[in-house]
mmCIF file of C-alpha atoms and ligand atoms in Angstrom:
data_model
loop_
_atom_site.group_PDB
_atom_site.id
_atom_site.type_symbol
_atom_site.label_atom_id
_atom_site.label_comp_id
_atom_site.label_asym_id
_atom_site.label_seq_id
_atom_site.Cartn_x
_atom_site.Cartn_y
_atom_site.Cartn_z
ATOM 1 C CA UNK A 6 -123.668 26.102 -20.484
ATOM 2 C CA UNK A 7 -121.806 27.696 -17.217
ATOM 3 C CA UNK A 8 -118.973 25.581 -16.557
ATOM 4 C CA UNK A 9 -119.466 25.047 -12.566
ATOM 5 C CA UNK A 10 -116.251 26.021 -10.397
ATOM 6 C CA UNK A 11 -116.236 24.935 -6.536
ATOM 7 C CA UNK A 12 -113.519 26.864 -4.257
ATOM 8 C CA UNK A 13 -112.642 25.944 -0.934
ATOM 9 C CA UNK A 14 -111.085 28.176 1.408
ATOM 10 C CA UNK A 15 -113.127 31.015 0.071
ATOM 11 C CA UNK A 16 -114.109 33.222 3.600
ATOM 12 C CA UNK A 17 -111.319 35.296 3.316
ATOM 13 C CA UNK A 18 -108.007 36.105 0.729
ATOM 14 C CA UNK A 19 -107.146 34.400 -2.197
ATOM 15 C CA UNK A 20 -110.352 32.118 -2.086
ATOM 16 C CA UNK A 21 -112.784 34.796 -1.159
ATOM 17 C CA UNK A 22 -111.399 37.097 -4.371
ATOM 18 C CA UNK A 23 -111.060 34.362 -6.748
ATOM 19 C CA UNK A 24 -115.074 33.293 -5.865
ATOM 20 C CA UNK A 25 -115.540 37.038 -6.810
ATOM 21 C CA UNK A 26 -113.822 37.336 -9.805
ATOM 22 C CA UNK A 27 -114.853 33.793 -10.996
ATOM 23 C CA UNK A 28 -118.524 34.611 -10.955
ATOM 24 C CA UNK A 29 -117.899 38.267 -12.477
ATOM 25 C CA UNK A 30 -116.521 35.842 -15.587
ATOM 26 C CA UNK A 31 -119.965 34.297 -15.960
ATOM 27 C CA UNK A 32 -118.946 31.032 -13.998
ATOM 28 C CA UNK A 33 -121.721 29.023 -11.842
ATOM 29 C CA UNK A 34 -119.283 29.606 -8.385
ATOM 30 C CA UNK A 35 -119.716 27.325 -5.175
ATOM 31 C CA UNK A 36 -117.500 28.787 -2.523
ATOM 32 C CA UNK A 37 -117.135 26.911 0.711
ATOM 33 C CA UNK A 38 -115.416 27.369 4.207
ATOM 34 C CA UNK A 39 -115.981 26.966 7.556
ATOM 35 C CA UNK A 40 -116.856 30.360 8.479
ATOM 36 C CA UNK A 41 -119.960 30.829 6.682
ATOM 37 C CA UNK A 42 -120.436 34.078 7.850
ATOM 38 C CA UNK A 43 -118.232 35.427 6.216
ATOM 39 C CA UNK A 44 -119.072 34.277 3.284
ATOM 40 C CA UNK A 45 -122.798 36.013 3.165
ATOM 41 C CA UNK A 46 -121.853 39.085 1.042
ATOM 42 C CA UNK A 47 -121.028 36.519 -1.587
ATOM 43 C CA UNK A 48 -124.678 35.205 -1.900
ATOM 44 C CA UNK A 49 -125.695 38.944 -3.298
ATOM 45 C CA UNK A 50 -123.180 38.440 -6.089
ATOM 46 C CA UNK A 51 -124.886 34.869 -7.195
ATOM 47 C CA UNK A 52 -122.337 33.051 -5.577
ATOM 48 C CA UNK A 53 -123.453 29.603 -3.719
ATOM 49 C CA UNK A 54 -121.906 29.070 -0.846
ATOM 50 C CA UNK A 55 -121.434 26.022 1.325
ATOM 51 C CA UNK A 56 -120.243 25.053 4.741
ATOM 52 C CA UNK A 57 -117.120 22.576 5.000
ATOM 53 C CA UNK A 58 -114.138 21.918 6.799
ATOM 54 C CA UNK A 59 -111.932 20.151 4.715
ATOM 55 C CA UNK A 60 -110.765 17.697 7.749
ATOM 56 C CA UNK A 61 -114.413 16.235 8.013
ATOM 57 C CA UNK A 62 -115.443 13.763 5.942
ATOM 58 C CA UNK A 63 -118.765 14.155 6.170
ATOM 59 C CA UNK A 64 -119.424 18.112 5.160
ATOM 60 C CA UNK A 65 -116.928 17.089 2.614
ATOM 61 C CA UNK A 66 -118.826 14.137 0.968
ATOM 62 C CA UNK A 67 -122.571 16.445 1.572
ATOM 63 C CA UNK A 68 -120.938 19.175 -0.220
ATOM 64 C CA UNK A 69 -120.090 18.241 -3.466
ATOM 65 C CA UNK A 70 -123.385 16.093 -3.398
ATOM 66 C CA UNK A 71 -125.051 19.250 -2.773
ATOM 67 C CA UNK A 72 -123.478 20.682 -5.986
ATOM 68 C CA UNK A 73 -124.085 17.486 -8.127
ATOM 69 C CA UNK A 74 -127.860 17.503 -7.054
ATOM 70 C CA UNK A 75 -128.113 21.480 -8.158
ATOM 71 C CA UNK A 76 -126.339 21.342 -10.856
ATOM 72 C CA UNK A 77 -125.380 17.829 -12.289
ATOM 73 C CA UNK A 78 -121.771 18.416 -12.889
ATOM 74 C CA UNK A 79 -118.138 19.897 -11.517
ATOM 75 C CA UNK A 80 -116.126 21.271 -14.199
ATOM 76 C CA UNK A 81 -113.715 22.873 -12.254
ATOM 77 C CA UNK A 82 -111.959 21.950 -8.300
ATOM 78 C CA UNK A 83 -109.890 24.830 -6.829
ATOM 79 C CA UNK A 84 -108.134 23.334 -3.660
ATOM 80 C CA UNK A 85 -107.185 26.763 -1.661
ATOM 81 C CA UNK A 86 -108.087 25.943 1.658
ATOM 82 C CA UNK A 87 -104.846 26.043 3.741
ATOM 83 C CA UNK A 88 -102.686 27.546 6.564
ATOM 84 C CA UNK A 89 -99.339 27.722 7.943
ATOM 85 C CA UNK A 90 -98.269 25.784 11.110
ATOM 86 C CA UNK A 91 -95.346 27.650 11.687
ATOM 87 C CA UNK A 92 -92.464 26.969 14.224
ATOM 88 C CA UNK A 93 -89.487 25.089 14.567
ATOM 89 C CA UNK A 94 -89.252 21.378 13.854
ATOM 90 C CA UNK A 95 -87.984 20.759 17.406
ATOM 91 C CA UNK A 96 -91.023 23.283 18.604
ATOM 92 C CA UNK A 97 -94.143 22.174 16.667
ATOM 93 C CA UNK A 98 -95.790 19.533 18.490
ATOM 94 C CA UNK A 99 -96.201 16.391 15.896
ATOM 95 C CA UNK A 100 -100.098 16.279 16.977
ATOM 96 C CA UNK A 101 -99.998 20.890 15.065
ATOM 97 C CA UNK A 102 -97.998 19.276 12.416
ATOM 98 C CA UNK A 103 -100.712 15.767 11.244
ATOM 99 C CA UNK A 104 -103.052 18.964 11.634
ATOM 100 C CA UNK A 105 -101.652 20.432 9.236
ATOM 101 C CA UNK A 106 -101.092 17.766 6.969
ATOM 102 C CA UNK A 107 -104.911 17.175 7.141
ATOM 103 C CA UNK A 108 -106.106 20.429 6.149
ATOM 104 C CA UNK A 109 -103.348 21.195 3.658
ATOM 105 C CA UNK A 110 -103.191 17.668 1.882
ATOM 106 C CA UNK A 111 -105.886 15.144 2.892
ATOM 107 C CA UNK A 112 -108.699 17.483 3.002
ATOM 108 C CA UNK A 113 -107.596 18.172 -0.723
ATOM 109 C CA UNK A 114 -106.417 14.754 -1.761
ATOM 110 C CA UNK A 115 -109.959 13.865 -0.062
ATOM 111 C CA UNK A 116 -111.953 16.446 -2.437
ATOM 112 C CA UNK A 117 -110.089 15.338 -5.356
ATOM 113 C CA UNK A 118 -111.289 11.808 -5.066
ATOM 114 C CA UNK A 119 -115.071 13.189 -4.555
ATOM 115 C CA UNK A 120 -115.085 15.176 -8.103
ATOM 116 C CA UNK A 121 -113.045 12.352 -9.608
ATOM 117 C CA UNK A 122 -115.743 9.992 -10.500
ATOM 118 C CA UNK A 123 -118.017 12.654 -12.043
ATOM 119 C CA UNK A 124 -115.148 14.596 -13.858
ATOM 120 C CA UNK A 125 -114.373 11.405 -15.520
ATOM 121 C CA UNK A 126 -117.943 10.618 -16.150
ATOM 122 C CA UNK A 127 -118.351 14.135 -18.257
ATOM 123 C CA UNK A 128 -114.583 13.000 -19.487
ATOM 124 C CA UNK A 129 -113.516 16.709 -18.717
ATOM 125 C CA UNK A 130 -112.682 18.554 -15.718
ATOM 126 C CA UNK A 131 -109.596 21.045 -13.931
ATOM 127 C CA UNK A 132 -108.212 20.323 -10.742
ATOM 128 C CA UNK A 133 -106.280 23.502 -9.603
ATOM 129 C CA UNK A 134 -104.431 23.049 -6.647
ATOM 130 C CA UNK A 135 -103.208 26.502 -4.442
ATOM 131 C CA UNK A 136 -100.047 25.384 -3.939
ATOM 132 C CA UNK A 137 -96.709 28.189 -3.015
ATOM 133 C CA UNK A 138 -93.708 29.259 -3.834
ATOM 134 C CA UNK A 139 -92.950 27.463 -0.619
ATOM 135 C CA UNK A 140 -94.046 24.050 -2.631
ATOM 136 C CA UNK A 141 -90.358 24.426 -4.071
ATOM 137 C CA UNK A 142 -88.635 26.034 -1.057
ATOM 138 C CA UNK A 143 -88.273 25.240 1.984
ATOM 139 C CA UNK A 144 -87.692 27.768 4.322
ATOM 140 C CA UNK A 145 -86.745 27.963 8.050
ATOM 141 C CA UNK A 146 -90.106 27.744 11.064
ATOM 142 C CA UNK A 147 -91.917 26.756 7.697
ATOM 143 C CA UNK A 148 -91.266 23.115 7.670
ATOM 144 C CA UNK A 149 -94.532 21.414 8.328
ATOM 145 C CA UNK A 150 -96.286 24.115 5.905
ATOM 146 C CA UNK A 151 -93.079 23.188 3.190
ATOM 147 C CA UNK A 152 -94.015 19.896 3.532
ATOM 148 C CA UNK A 153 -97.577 20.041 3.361
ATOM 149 C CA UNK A 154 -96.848 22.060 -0.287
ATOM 150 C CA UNK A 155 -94.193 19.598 -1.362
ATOM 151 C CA UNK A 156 -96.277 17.122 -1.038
ATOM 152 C CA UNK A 157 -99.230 18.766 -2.689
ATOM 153 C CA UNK A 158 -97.521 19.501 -5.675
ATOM 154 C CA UNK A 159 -96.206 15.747 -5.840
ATOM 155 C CA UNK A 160 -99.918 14.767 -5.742
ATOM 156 C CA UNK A 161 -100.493 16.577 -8.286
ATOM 157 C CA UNK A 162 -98.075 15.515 -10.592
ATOM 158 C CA UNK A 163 -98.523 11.993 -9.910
ATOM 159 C CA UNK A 164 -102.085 12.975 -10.753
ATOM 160 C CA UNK A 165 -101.727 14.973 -13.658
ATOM 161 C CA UNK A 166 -100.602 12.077 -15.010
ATOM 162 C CA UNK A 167 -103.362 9.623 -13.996
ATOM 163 C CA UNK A 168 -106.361 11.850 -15.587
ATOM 164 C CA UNK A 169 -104.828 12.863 -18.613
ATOM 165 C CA UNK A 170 -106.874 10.095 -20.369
ATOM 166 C CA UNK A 171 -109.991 10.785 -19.242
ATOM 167 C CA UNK A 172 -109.771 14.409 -20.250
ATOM 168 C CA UNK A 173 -109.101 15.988 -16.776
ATOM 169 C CA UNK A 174 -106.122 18.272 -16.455
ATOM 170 C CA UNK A 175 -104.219 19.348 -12.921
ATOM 171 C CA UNK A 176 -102.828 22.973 -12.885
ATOM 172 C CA UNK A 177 -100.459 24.245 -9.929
ATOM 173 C CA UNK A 178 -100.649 27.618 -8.601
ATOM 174 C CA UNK A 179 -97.783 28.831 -6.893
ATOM 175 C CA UNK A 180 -98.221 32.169 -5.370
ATOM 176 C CA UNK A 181 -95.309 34.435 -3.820
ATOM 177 C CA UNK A 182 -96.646 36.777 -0.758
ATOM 178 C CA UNK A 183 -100.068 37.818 -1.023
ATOM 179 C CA UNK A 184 -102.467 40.194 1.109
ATOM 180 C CA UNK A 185 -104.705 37.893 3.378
ATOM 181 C CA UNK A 186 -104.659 36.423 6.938
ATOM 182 C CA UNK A 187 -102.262 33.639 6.010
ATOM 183 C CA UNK A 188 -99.261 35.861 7.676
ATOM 184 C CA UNK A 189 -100.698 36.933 10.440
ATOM 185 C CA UNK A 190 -102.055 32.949 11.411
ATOM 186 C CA UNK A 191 -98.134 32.099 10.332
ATOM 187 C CA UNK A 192 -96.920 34.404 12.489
ATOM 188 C CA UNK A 193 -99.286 33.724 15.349
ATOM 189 C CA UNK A 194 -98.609 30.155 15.037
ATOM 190 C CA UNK A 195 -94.491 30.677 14.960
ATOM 191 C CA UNK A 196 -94.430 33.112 17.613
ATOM 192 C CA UNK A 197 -96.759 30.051 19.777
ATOM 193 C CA UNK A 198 -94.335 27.179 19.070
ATOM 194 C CA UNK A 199 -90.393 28.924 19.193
ATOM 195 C CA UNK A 200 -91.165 32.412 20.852
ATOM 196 C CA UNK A 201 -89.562 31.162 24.144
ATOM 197 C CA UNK A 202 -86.715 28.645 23.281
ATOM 198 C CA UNK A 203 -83.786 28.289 21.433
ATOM 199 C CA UNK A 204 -84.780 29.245 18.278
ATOM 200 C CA UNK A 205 -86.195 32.772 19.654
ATOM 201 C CA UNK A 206 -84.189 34.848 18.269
ATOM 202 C CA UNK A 207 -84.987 33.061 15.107
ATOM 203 C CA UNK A 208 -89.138 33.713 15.420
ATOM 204 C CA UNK A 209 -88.732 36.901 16.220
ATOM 205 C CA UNK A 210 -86.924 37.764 13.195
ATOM 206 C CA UNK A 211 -89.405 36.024 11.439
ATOM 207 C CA UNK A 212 -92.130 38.087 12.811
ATOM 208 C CA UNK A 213 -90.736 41.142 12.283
ATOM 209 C CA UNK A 214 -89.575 40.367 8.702
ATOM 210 C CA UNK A 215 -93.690 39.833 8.073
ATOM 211 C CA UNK A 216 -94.400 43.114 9.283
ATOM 212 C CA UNK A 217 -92.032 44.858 7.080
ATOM 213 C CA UNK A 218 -93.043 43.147 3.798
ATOM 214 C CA UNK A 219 -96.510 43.537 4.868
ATOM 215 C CA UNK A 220 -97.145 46.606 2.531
ATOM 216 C CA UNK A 221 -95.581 44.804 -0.385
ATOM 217 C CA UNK A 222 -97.857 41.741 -0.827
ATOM 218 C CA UNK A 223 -100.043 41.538 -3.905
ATOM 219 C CA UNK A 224 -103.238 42.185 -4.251
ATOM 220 C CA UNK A 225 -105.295 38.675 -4.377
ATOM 221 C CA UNK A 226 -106.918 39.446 -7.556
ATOM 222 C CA UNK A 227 -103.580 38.610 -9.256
ATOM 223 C CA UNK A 228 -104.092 34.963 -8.433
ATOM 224 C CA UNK A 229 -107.594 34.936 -9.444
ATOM 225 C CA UNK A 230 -106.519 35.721 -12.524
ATOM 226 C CA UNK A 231 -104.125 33.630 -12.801
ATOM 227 C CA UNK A 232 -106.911 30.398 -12.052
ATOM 228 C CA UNK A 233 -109.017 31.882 -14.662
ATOM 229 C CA UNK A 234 -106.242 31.512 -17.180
ATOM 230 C CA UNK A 235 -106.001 28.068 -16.557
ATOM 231 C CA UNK A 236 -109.642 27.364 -16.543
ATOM 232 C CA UNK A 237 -110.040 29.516 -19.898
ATOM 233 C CA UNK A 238 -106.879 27.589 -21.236
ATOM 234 C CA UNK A 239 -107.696 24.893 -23.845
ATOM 235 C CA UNK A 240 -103.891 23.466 -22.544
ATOM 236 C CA UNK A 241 -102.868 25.334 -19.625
ATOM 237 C CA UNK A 242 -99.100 24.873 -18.251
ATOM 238 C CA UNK A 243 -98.755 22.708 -15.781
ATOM 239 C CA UNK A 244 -97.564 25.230 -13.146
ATOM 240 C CA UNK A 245 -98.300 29.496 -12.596
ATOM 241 C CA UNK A 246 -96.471 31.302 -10.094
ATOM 242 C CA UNK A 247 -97.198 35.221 -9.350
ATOM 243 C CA UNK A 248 -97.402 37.497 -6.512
ATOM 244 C CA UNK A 249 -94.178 39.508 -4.377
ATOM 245 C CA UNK A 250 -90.646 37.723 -4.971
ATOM 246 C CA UNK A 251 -92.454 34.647 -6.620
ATOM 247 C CA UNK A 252 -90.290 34.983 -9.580
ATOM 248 C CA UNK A 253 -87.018 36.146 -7.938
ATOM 249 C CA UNK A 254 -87.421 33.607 -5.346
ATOM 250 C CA UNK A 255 -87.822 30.221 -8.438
ATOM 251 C CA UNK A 256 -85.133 31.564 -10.334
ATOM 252 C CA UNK A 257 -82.678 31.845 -7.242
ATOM 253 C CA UNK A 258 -84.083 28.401 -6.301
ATOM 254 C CA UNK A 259 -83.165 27.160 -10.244
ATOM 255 C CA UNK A 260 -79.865 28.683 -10.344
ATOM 256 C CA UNK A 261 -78.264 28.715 -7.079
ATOM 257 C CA UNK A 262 -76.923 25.923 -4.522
ATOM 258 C CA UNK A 263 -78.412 24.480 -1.563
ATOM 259 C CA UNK A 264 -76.092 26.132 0.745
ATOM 260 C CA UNK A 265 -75.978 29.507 -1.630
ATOM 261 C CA UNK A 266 -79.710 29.587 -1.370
ATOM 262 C CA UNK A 267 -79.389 28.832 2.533
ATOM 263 C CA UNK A 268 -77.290 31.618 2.992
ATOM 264 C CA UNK A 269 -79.649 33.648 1.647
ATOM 265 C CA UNK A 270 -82.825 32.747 3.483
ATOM 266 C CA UNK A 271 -81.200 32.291 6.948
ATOM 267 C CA UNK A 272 -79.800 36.346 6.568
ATOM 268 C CA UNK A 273 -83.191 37.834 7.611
ATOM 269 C CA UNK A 274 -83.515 35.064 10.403
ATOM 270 C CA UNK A 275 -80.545 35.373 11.914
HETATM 271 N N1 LIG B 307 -101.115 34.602 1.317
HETATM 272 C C1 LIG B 307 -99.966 34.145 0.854
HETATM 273 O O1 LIG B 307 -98.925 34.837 0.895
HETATM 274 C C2 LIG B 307 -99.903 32.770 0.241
HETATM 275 C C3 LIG B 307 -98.729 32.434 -0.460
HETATM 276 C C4 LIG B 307 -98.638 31.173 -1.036
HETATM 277 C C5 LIG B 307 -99.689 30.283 -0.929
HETATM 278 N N2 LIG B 307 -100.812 30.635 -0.233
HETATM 279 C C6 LIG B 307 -101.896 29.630 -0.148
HETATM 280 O O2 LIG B 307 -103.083 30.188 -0.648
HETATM 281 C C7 LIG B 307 -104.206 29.529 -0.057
HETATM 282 C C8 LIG B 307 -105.193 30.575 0.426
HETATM 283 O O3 LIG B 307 -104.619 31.279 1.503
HETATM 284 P P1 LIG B 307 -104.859 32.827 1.784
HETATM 285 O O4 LIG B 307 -103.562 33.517 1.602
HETATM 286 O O5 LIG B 307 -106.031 33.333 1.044
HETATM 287 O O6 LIG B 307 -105.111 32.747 3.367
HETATM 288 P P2 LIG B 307 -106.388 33.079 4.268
HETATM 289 O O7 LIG B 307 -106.869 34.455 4.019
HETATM 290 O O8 LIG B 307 -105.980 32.711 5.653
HETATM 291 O O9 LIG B 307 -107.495 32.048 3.740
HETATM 292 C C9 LIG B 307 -107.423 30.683 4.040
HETATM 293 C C10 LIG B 307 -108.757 30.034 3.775
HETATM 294 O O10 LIG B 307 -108.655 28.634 4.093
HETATM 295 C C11 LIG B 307 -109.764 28.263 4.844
HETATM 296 N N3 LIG B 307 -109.487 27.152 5.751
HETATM 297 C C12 LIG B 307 -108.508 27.040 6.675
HETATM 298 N N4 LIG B 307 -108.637 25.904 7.342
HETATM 299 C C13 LIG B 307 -109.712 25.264 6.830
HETATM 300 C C14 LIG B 307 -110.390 24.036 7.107
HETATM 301 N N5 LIG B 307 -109.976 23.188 8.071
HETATM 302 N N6 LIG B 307 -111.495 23.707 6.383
HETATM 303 C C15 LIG B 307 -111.936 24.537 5.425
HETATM 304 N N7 LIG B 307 -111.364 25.711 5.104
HETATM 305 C C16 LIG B 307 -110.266 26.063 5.812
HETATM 306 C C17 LIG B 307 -110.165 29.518 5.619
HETATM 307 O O11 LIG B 307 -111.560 29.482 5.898
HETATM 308 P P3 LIG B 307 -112.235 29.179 7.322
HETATM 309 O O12 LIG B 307 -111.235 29.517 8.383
HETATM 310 O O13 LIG B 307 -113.440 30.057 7.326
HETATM 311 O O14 LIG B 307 -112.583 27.733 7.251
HETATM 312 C C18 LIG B 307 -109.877 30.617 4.611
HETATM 313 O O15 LIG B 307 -111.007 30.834 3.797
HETATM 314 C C19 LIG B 307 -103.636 28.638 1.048
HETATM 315 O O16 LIG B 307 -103.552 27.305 0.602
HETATM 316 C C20 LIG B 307 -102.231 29.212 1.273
HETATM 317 O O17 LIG B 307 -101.339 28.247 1.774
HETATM 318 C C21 LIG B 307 -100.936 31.851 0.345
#
C-alpha cells in the first residue's frame, strides 16, 4: 500500500519540489496552499492538491477530511507552510508579528492535532516539521520569524515525546538558504517595517546581503530529499539540517559564545 504524504505550503519552493519528488518515489501526495493555481501543473504528475490556508480553521479541518474520505489514512504530515515577517522588534507592528505566529506555529500545531487522532488510530505515522537553521539562531530583523522556529522546534520535541507510544515519530528539518520566494517576501517585509527609521542602515544591509547570496542558495530538491530520508527511515534522527551555510552556521552556533557568535552576524548588518 502507498503510504499517503500531505504537504502544506506546496505552491511554490521547498513544498512545491518536495510534492514532486515525493510522488516520483511512488507516494500517494496531497499538496495544499492557498494559491491553487499554482499548484495545477501538479495534478498532471498524480499529485492531489487541495486549497488551505493554514490560519483558517475551517479549510484546515475540510482538508484532511477530504484526504481521510479518499483515502482512509495519513501516514505522513509535512508542516512547510511558512514565511518571514521580517523587521526590527521596535518596527514590526505586534498585530505582523501574532500573524506570523499563526501561520508559522498554530496553523501547524493546528494540523498536527487533525492527523493526530487517525495516526494513532493506524498506531503509525511521521510528523515532519520545516523548521530552519534560524530554529537555533536568532538573527537580527529576524526575530518574530526566530521565534516562530524556536518555538516550532520546542513543539516538536515536547511532541516527539508524547507519540512515541503510539508509534508516531516527529522529525525536524532545518534547512540553511534555499532557492524560493522566502527571501524576497523577507526582504520585502524588512525593507516595509525598518527601511525608514533607526535601524535603516541595518535593513538595507540586510537587503543587499540577500541579493549577493542569492546565486548561492541550494537547489530545493536537497530538502526533498532530505524528508524522504526520514519518511524511508525505519528510525530517523530526530533533526536534518542541509542547504548553504546550514552546517557552518550549527557548528559556529555549538562552539562559539553568544557575543562571539553576535559579532559575527551583526558584521554584514552593520
Ligand atoms: N528558503 C529558505 O532559505 C528557507 C530556509 C529555512 C527554512 N525555510 C522554511 O521552509 C518552508 C518553505 O519555504 P520556502 O523557502 O519554500 O518559501 P516559499 O517559496 O515562499 O513557499 C512558502 C509556501 O508557504 C505557503 N504559505 C504561506 N502562507 C500560508 C498560509 N497562510 N496558508 C497556507 N500556506 C501558506 C505558500 O503558499 P501560498 O502563498 O500559495 O499559500 C508557499 O507555498 C517555510 O516554512 C520556511 O520558513 C526556508
Amino acid at each position: 500500500m502507498k503510504q499517503v504524504v500531505f504537504i502544506t505550503g506546496a505552491s511554490s519552493g521547498i513544498g512545491k519540489v518536495m510534492a514532486q519528488y515525493l510522488a516520483q518515489q511512488s507516494f500517494t501526495v496531497y499538496a495544499a496552499a492557498r494559491r491553487v493555481e499554482r499548484m495545477q501543473d501538479l495534478t498532471h504528475q498524480g499529485i492531489n492538491i487541495l486549497s488551505m490556508d493554514v490560519t483558517d480553521e475551517n479549510s484546515m479541518v475540510a482538508g484532511i477530511q477530504h484526504i481521510i474520505d479518499k483515502e482512509g489514512r495519513i501516514d505522513v504530515l509535512v508542516n512547510n507552510a511558512g514565511f518571514g515577517s521580517y523587521g526590527a522588534v521596535e518596527d514590526v507592528p505586534l498585530e505582523d508579528a501574532r500573524y506570523q505566529l499563526e501561520v508559522n506555529v498554530m496553523g501547524a500545531a493546528r494540523l498536527i492535532q487533525l492527523v493526530l487522532p487517525h495516526m494513532r488510530e493506524q498506531r503509525s505515522g511521521k510528523i515532519i516539521n520545516i523548521s530552519s537553521i534560524g530554529g537555533k539562531i536568532s538573527m537580527p530583523l529576524g526575530a518574530w520569524y526566530h521565534a516562530s522556529k524556536f518555538a516550532l522546534e520546542a513543539i516538536s520535541d515536547a511532541l516527539r515525546n508524547e507519540v512515541r507510544p503510539f508509534g508516531i515519530d516527529v522529525v525536524v528539518i532545518e534547512p540553511g538558504g534555499i532557492q524560493s520566494e522566502w527571501s524576497g517576501i523577507a526582504v520585502g517585509n524588512g525593507l516595509k517595517n525598518s527601511s525608514q527609521g533607526a535601524y535603516k542602515q541595518m535593513a538595507t544591509k540586510f537587503a543587499d546581503a540577500h541579493s549577493k547570496f542569492a546565486t548561492r542558495l541550494s537547489d530545493p530538491l536537497i530538502i526533498a530529499k532530505l524528508v524522504w530520508k526520514a519518511i524511508i527511515a525505519p528510525k530517523p534522527k530526530t533533526r536534518y539540517a542541509a542547504g548553504f551555510m546550514a552546517g557552518p552556521l550549527l557548528t559556529l552556533k555549538k562552539v562559539l559564545s553568544d557575543r562571539m557568535l553576535d559579532r559575527i552576524l551583526s558584521s554584514q548588518l552593520q
